[in-house]
PDB file of C-alpha atoms in Angstrom:
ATOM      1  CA  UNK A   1      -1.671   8.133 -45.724  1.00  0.00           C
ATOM      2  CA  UNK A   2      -5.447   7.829 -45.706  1.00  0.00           C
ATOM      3  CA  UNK A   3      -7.130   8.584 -42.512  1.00  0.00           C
ATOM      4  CA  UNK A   4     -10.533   6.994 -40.943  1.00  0.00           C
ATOM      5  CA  UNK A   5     -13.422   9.139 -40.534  1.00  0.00           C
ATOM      6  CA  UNK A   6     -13.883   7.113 -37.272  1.00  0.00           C
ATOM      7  CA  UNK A   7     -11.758   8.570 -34.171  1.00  0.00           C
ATOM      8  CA  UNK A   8     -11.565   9.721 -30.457  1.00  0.00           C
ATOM      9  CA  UNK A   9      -8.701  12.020 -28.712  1.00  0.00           C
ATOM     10  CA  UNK A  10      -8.655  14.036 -26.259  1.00  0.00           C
ATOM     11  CA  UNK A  11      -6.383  16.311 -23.347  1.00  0.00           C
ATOM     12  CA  UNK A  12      -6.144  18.211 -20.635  1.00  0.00           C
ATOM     13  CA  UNK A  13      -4.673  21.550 -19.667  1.00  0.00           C
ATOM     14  CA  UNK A  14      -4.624  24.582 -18.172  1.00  0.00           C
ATOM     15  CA  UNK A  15      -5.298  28.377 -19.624  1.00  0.00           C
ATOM     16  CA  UNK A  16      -4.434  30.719 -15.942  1.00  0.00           C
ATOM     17  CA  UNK A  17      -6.258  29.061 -13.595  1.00  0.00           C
ATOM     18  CA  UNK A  18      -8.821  27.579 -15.164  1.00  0.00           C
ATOM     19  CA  UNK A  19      -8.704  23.331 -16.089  1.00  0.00           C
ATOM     20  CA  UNK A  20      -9.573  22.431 -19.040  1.00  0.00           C
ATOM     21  CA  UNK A  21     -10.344  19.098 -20.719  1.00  0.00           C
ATOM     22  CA  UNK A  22     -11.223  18.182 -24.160  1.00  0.00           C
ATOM     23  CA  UNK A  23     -12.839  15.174 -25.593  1.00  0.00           C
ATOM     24  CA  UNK A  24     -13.945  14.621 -29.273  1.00  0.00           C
ATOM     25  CA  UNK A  25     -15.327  11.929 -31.187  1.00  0.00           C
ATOM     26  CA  UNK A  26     -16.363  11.449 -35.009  1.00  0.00           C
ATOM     27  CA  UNK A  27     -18.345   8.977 -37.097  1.00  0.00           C
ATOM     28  CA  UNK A  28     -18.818   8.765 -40.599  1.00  0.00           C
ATOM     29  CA  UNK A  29     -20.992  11.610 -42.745  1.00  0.00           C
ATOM     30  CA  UNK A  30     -20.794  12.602 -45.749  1.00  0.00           C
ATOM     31  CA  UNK A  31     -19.933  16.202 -45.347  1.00  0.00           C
ATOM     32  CA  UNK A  32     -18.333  18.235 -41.970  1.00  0.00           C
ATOM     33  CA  UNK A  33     -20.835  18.457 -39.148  1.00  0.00           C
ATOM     34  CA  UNK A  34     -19.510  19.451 -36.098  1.00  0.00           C
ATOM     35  CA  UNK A  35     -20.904  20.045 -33.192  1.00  0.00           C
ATOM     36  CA  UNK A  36     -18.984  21.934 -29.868  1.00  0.00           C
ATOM     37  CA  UNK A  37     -20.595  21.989 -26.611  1.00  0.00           C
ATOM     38  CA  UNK A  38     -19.042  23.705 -23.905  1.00  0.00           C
ATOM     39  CA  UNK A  39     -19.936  26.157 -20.559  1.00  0.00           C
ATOM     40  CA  UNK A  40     -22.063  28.847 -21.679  1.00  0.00           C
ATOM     41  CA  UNK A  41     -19.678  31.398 -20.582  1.00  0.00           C
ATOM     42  CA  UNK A  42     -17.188  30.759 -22.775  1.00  0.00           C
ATOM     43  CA  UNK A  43     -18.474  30.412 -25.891  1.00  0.00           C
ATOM     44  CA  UNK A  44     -16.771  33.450 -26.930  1.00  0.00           C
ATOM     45  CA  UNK A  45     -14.629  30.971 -27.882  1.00  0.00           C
ATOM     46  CA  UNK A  46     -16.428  28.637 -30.301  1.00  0.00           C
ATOM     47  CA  UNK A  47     -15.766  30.076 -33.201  1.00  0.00           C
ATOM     48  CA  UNK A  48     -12.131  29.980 -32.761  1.00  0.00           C
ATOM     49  CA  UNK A  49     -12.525  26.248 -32.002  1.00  0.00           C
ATOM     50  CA  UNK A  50     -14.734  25.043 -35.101  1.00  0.00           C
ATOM     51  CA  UNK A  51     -11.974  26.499 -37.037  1.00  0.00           C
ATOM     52  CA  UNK A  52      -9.653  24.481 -35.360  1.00  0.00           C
ATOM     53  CA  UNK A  53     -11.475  21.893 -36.169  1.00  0.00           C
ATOM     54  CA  UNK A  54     -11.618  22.097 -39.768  1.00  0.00           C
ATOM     55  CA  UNK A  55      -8.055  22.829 -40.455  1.00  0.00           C
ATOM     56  CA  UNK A  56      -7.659  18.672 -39.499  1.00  0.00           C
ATOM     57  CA  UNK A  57     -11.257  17.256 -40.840  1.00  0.00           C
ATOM     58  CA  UNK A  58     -12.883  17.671 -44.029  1.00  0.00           C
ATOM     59  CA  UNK A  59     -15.965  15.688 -43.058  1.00  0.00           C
ATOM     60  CA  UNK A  60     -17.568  13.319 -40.581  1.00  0.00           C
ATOM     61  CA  UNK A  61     -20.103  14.116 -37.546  1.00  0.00           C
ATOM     62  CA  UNK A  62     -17.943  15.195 -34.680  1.00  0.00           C
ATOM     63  CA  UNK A  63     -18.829  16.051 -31.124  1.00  0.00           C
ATOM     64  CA  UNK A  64     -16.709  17.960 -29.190  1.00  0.00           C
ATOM     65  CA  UNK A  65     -17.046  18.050 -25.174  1.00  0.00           C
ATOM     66  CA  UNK A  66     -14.963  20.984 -23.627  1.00  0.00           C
ATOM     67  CA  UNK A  67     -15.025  21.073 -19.961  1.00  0.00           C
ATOM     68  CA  UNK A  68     -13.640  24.316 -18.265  1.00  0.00           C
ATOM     69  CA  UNK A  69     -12.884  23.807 -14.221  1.00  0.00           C
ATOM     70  CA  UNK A  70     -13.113  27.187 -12.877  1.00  0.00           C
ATOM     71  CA  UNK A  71     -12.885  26.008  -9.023  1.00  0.00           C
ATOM     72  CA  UNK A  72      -9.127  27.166  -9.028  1.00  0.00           C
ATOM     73  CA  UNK A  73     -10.074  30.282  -9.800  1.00  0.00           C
ATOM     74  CA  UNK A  74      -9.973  33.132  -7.937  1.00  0.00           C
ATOM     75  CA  UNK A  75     -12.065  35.316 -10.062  1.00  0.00           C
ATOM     76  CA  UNK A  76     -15.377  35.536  -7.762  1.00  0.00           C
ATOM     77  CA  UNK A  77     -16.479  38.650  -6.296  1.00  0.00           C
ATOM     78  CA  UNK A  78     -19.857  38.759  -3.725  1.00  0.00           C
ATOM     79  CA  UNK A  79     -20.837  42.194  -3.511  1.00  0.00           C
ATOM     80  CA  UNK A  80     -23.368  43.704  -1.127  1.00  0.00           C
ATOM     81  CA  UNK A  81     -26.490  45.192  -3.093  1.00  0.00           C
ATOM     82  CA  UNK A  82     -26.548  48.082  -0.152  1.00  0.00           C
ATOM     83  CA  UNK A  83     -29.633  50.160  -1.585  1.00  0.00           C
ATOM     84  CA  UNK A  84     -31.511  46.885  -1.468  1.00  0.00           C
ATOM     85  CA  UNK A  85     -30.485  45.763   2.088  1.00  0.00           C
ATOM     86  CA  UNK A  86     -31.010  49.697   3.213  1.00  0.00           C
ATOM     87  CA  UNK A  87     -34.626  49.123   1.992  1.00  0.00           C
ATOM     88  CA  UNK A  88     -35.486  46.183   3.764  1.00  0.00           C
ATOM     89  CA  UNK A  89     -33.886  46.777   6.763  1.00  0.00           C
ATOM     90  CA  UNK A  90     -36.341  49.995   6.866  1.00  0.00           C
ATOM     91  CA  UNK A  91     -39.382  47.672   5.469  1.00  0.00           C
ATOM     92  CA  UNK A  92     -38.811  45.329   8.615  1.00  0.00           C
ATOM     93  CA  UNK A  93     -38.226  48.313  10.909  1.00  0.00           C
ATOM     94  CA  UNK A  94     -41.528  50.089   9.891  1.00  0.00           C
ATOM     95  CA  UNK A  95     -43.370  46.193  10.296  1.00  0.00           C
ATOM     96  CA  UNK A  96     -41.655  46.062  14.009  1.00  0.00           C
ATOM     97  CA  UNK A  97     -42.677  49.360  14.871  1.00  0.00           C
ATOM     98  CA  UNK A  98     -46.695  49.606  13.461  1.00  0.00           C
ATOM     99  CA  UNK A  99     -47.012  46.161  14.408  1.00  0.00           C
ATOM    100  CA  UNK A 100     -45.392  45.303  17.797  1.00  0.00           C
ATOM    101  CA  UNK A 101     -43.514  42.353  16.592  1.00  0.00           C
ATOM    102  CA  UNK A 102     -39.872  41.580  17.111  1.00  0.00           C
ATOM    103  CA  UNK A 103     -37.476  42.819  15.279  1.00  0.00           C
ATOM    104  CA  UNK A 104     -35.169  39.814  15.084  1.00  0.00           C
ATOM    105  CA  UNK A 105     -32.960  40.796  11.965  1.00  0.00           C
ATOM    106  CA  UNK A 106     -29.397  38.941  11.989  1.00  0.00           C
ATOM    107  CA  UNK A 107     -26.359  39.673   9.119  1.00  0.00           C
ATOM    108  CA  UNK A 108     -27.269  35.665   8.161  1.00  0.00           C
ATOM    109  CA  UNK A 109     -31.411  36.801   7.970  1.00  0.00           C
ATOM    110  CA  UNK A 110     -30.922  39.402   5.512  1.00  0.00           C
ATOM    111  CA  UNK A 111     -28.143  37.735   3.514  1.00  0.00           C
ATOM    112  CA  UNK A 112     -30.673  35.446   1.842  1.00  0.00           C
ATOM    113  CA  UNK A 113     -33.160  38.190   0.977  1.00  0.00           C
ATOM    114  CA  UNK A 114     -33.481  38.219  -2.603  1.00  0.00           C
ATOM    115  CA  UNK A 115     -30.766  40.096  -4.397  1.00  0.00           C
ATOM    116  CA  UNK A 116     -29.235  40.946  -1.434  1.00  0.00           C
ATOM    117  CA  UNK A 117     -25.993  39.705  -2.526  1.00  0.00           C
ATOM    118  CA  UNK A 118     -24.685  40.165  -6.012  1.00  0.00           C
ATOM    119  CA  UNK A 119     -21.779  37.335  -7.490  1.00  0.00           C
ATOM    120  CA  UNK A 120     -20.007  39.079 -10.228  1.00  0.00           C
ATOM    121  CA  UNK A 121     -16.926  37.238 -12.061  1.00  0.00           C
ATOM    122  CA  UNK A 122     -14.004  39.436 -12.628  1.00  0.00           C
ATOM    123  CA  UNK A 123     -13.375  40.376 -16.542  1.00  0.00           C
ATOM    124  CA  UNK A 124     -12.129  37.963 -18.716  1.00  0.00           C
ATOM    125  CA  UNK A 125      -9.457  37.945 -21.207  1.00  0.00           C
ATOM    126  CA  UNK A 126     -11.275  36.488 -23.938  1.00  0.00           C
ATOM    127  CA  UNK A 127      -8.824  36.266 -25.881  1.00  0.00           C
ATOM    128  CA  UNK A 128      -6.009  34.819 -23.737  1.00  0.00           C
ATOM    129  CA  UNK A 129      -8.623  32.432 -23.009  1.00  0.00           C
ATOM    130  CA  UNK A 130      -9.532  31.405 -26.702  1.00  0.00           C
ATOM    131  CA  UNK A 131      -6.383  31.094 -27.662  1.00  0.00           C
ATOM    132  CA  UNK A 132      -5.421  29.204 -24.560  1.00  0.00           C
ATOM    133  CA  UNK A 133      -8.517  26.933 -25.322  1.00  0.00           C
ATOM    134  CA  UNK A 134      -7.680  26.661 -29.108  1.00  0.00           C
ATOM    135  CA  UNK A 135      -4.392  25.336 -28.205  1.00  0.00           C
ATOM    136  CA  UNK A 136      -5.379  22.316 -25.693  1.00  0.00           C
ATOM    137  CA  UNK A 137      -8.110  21.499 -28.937  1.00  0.00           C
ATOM    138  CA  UNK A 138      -5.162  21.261 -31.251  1.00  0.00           C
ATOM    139  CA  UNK A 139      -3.563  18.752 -28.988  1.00  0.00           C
ATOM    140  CA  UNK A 140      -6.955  16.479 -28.606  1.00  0.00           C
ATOM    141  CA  UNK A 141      -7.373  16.619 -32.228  1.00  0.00           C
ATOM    142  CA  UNK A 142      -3.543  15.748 -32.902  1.00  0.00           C
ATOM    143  CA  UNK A 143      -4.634  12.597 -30.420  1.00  0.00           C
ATOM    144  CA  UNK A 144      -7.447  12.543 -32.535  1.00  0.00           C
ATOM    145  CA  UNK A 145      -5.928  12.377 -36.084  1.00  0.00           C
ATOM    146  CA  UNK A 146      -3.165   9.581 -34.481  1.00  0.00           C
ATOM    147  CA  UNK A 147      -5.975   7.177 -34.298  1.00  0.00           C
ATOM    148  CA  UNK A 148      -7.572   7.906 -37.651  1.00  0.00           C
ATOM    149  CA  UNK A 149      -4.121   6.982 -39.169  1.00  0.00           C
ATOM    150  CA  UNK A 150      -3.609   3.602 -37.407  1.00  0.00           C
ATOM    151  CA  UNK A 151      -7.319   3.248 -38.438  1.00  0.00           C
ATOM    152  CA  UNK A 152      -6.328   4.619 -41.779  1.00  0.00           C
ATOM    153  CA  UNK A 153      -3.599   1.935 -42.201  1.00  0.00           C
ATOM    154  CA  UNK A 154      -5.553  -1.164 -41.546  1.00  0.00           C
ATOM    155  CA  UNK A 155      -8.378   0.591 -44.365  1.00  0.00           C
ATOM    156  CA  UNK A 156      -6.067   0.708 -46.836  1.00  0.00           C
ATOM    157  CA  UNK A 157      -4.040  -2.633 -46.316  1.00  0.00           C
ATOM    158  CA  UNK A 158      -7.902  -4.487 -46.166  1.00  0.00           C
ATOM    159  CA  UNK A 159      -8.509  -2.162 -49.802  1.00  0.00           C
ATOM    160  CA  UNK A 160      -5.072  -3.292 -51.339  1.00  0.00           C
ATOM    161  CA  UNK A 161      -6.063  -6.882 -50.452  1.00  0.00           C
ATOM    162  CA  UNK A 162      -9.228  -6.856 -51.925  1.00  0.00           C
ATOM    163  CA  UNK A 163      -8.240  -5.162 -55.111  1.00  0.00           C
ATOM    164  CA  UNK A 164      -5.170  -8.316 -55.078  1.00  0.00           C
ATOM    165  CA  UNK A 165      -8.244 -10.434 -55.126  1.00  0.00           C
ATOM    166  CA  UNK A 166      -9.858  -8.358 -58.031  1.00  0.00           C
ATOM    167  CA  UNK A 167      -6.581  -8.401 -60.231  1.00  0.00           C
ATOM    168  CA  UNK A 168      -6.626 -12.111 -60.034  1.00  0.00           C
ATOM    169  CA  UNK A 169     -10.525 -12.394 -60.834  1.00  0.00           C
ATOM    170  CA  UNK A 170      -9.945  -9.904 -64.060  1.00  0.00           C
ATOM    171  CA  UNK A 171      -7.331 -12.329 -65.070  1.00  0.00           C
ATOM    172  CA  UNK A 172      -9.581 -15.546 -64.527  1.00  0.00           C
ATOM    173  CA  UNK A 173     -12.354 -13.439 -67.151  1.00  0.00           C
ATOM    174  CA  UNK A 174      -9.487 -12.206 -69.536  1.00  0.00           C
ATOM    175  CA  UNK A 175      -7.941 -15.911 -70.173  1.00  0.00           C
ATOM    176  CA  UNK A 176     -11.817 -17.474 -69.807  1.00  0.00           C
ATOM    177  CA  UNK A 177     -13.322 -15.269 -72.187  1.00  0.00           C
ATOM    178  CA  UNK A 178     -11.376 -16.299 -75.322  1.00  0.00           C
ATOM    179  CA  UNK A 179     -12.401 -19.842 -75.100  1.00  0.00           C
ATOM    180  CA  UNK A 180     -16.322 -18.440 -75.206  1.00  0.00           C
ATOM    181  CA  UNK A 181     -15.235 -17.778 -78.708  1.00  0.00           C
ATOM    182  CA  UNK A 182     -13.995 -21.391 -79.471  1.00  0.00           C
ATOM    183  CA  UNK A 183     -16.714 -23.061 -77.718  1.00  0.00           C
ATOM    184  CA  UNK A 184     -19.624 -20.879 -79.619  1.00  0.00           C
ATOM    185  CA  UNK A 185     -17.763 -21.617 -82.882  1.00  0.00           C
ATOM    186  CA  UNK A 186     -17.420 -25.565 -82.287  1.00  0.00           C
ATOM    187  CA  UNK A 187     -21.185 -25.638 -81.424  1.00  0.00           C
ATOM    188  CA  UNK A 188     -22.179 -23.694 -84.406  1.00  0.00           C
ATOM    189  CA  UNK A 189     -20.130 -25.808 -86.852  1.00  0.00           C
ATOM    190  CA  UNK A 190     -21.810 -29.068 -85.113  1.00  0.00           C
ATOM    191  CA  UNK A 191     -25.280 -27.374 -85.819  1.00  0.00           C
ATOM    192  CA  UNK A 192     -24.579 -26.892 -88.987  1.00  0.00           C
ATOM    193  CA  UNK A 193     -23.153 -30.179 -89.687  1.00  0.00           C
ATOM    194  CA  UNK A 194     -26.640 -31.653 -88.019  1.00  0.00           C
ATOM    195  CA  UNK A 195     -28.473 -29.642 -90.089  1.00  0.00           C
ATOM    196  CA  UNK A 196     -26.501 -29.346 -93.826  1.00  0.00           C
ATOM    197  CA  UNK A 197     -24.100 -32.356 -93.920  1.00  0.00           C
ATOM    198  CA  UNK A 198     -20.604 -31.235 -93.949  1.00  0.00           C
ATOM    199  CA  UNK A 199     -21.038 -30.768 -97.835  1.00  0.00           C
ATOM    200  CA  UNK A 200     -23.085 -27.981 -97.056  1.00  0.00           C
ATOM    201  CA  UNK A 201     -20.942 -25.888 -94.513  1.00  0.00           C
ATOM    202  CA  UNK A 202     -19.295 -22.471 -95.719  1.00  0.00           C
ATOM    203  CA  UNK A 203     -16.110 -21.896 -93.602  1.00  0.00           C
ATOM    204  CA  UNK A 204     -16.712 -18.131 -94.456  1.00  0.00           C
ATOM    205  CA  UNK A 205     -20.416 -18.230 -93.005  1.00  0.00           C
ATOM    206  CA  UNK A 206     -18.880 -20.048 -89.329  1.00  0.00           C
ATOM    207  CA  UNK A 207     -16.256 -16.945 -89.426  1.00  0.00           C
ATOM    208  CA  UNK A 208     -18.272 -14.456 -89.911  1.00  0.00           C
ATOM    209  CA  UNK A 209     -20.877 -15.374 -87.483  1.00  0.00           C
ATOM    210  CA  UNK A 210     -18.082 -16.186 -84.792  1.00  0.00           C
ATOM    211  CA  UNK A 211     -16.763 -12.673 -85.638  1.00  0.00           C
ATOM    212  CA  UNK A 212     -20.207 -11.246 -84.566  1.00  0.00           C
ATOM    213  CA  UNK A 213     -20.591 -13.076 -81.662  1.00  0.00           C
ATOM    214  CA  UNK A 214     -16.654 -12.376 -80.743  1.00  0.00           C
ATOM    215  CA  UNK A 215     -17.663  -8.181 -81.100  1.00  0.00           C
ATOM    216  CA  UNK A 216     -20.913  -9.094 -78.732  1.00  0.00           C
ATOM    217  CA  UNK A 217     -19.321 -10.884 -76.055  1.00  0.00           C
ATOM    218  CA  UNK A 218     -15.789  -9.047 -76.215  1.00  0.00           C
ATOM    219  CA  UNK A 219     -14.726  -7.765 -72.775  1.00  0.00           C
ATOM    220  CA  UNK A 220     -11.295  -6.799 -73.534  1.00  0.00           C
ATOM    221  CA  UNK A 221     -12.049  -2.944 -72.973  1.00  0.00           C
ATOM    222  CA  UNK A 222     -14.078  -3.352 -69.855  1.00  0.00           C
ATOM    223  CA  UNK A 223     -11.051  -5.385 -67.986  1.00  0.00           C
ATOM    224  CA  UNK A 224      -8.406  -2.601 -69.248  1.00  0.00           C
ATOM    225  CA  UNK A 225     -10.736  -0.009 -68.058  1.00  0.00           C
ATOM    226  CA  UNK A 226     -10.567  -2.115 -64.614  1.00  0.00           C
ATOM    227  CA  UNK A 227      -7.315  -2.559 -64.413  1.00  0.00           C
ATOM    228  CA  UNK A 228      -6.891   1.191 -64.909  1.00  0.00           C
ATOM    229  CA  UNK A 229      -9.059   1.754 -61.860  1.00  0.00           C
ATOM    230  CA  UNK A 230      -6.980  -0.560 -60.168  1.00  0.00           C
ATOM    231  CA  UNK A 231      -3.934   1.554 -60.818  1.00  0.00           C
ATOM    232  CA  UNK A 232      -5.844   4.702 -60.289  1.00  0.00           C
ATOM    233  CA  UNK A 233      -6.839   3.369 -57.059  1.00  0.00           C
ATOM    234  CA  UNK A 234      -3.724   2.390 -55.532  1.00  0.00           C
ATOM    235  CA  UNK A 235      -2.567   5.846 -56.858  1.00  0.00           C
ATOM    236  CA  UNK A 236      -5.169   7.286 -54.077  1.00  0.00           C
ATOM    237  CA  UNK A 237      -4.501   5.184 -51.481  1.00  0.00           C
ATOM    238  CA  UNK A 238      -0.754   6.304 -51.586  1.00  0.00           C
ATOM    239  CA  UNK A 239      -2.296  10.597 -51.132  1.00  0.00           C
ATOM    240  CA  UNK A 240      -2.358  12.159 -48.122  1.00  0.00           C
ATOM    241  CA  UNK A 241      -5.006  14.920 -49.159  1.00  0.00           C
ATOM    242  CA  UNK A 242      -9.151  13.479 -47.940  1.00  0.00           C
ATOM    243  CA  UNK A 243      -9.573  10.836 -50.916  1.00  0.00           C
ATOM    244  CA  UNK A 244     -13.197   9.390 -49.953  1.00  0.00           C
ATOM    245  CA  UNK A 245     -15.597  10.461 -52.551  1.00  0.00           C
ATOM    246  CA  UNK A 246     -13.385   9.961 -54.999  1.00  0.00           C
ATOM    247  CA  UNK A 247     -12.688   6.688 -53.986  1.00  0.00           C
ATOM    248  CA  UNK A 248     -16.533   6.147 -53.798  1.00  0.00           C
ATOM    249  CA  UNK A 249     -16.978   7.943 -57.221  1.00  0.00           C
ATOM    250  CA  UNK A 250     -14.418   5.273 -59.049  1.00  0.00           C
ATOM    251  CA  UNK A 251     -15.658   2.259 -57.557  1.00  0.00           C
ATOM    252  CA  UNK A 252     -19.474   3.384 -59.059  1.00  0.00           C
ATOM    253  CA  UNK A 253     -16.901   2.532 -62.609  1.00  0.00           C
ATOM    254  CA  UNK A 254     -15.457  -0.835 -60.843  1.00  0.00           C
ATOM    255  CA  UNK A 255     -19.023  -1.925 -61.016  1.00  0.00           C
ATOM    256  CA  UNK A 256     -20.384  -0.635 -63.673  1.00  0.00           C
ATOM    257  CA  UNK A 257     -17.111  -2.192 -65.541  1.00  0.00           C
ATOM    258  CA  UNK A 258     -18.262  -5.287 -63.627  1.00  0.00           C
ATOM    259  CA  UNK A 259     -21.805  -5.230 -64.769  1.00  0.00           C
ATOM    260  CA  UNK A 260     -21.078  -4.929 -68.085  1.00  0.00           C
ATOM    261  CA  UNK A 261     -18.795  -8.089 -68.367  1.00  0.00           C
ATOM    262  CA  UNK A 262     -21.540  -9.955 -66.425  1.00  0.00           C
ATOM    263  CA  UNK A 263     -23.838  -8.744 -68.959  1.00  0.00           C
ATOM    264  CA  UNK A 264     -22.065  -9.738 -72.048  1.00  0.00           C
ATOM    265  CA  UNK A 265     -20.539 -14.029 -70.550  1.00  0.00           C
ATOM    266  CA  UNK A 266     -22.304 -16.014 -72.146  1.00  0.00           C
ATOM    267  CA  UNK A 267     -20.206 -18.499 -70.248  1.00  0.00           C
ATOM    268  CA  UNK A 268     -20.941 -20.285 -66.941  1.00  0.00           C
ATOM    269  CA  UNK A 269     -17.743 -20.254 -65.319  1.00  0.00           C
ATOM    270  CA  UNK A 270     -16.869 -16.412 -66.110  1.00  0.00           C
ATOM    271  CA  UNK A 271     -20.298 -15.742 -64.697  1.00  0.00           C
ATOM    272  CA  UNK A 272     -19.582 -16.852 -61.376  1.00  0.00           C
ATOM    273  CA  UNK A 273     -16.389 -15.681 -61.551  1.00  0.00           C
ATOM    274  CA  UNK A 274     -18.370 -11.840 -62.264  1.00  0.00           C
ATOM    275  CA  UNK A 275     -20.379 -12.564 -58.977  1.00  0.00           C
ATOM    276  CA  UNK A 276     -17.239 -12.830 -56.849  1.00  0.00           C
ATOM    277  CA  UNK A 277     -15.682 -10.089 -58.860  1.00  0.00           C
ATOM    278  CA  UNK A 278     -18.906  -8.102 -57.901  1.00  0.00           C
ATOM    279  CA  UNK A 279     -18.739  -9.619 -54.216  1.00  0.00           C
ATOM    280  CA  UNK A 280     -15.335  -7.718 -53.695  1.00  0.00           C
ATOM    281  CA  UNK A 281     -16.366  -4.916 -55.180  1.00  0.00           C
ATOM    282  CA  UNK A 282     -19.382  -4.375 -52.756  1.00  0.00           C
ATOM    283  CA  UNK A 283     -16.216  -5.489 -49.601  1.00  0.00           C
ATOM    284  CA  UNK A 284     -14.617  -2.081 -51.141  1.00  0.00           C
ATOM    285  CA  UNK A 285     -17.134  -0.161 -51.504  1.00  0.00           C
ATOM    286  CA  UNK A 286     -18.425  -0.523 -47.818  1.00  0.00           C
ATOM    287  CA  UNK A 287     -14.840   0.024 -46.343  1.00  0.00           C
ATOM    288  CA  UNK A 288     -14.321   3.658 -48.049  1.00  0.00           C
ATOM    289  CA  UNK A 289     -17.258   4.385 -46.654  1.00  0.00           C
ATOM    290  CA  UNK A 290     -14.910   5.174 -43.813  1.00  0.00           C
ATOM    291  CA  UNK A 291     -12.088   6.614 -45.300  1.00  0.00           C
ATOM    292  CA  UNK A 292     -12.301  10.852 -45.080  1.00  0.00           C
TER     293      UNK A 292
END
């Protein structure tokens, strides 16, 4: 089944003690752009997840938001820089002493010296930790790929409608187009009655002039070559594998098959029928613009 290149998903977990939520989003592009933002300290871990990512998209612009909740975690340590504190409680001693001021130092004072106290996070297991992140990814972009099916489902059934509405145009041009034929020979044998008398008319002359208009204004070969695209197209739609530039590659020959039979009417009614024809085409062409 075809899948949208429009989606959301997300979910939540936990790798240890750390919470972690995923969100992603994608609109339409023509190739893969993907973009991952997460905490800086854990982008050890970004590679791992852009290849998640492309193991379920071939293209779009996605943004990823991974949030990592560390507040669970007990994996803070506050150290005492002691050479540092030794040196300013001498500093301030030395300043009491040559000075005669007060030597007023408290544990709280000389806590918020500069560099007085060091916060150092405990090592990581990066992997553990990629992998654990990898795996609550896989589940967002399972959420993800659900709703670029159901998206994918109303595409094609909107697709297969229009191309219903196509078949029945192609027919309208391929019984129309005949009578072109009839009507430019009736004309020409009422010219030439005006003109010669009907003494004067050669029966041959009518045929083979009808025969060169009939070659001119034949469209027989562009409507099988449409209706082949209409097979070829429904052939798609049934794939499971990313189908969009084809798609967008064989409707370019929908309307160049479509230009060419609006080229060669010479007949009123099959024109306007070529304008709808062409109207439908355009409906397709704008829908697989979201199709992956």
């Amino acid at each position: 089944m075809i899948k949208s290149m429009t989606g959301y998903g997300n979910a939540k977990g936990k790798v240890g003690e750390l919470e972690i939520s995923v969100e992603l989003k994608s609109v339409n592009n023509r190739y893969l752009d993907a973009s991952v933002r997460m905490p800086r300290s854990f982008l050890f871990a970004e590679d791992a997840v852009k290849a998640a990512i492309s193991r379920h998209i071939s293209r779009g612009k996605v943004d990823m938001f991974i949030n990592v909740d560390t507040s669970a975690a007990g994996n803070m340590n506050v150290k005492v820089n002691e050479p540092l504190l030794r040196g300013y409680i001498d500093a301030i001693q030395k300043i009491s002493e040559e000075y005669g001021l007060a030597n007023d130092l408290t544990a709280l004072s000389v806590s918020r010296f500069p560099d007085i106290l060091i916060v150092e996070k405990e090592d990581l297991d990066a992997e553990a930790i990629s992998d654990g992140i990898v795996n609550i990814v896989e589940q967002a972009l399972c959420d993800f790929d659900a709703m670029r099916l159901r998206e994918g489902e109303r595409l094609c059934a909107d697709v297969l409608e229009k191309l219903g509405t196509i078949e029945e145009l192609v027919s309208i041009v391929e019984r129309e187009s005949p009578k072109t034929v009839e009507a430019y020979r009736a004309r020409l044998r009422d010219k030439m009655t005006e003109l010669l008398g009907t003494a004067g008319i050669e029966e041959s002359r009518i045929l083979a002039e009808c025969a060169i208009y009939a070659d001119r204004v034949a469209v027989d070969e562009e409507t099988v070559r449409l209706r082949s695209h209409m097979s070829q197209l429904r052939t798609m739609l049934k794939g499971s594998s990313p189908i969009g530039r084809k798609i967008d590659f064989l409707i370019q020959e929908f309307n160049r098959e479509a230009n060419t039979i609006g080229s060669k009417c010479q007949n009123s009614d099959i024109a306007h029928v070529v304008v709808d024809l062409k109207s439908e085409i355009e409906k397709i062409r704008e829908q697989i613009q979201n199709i992956e």
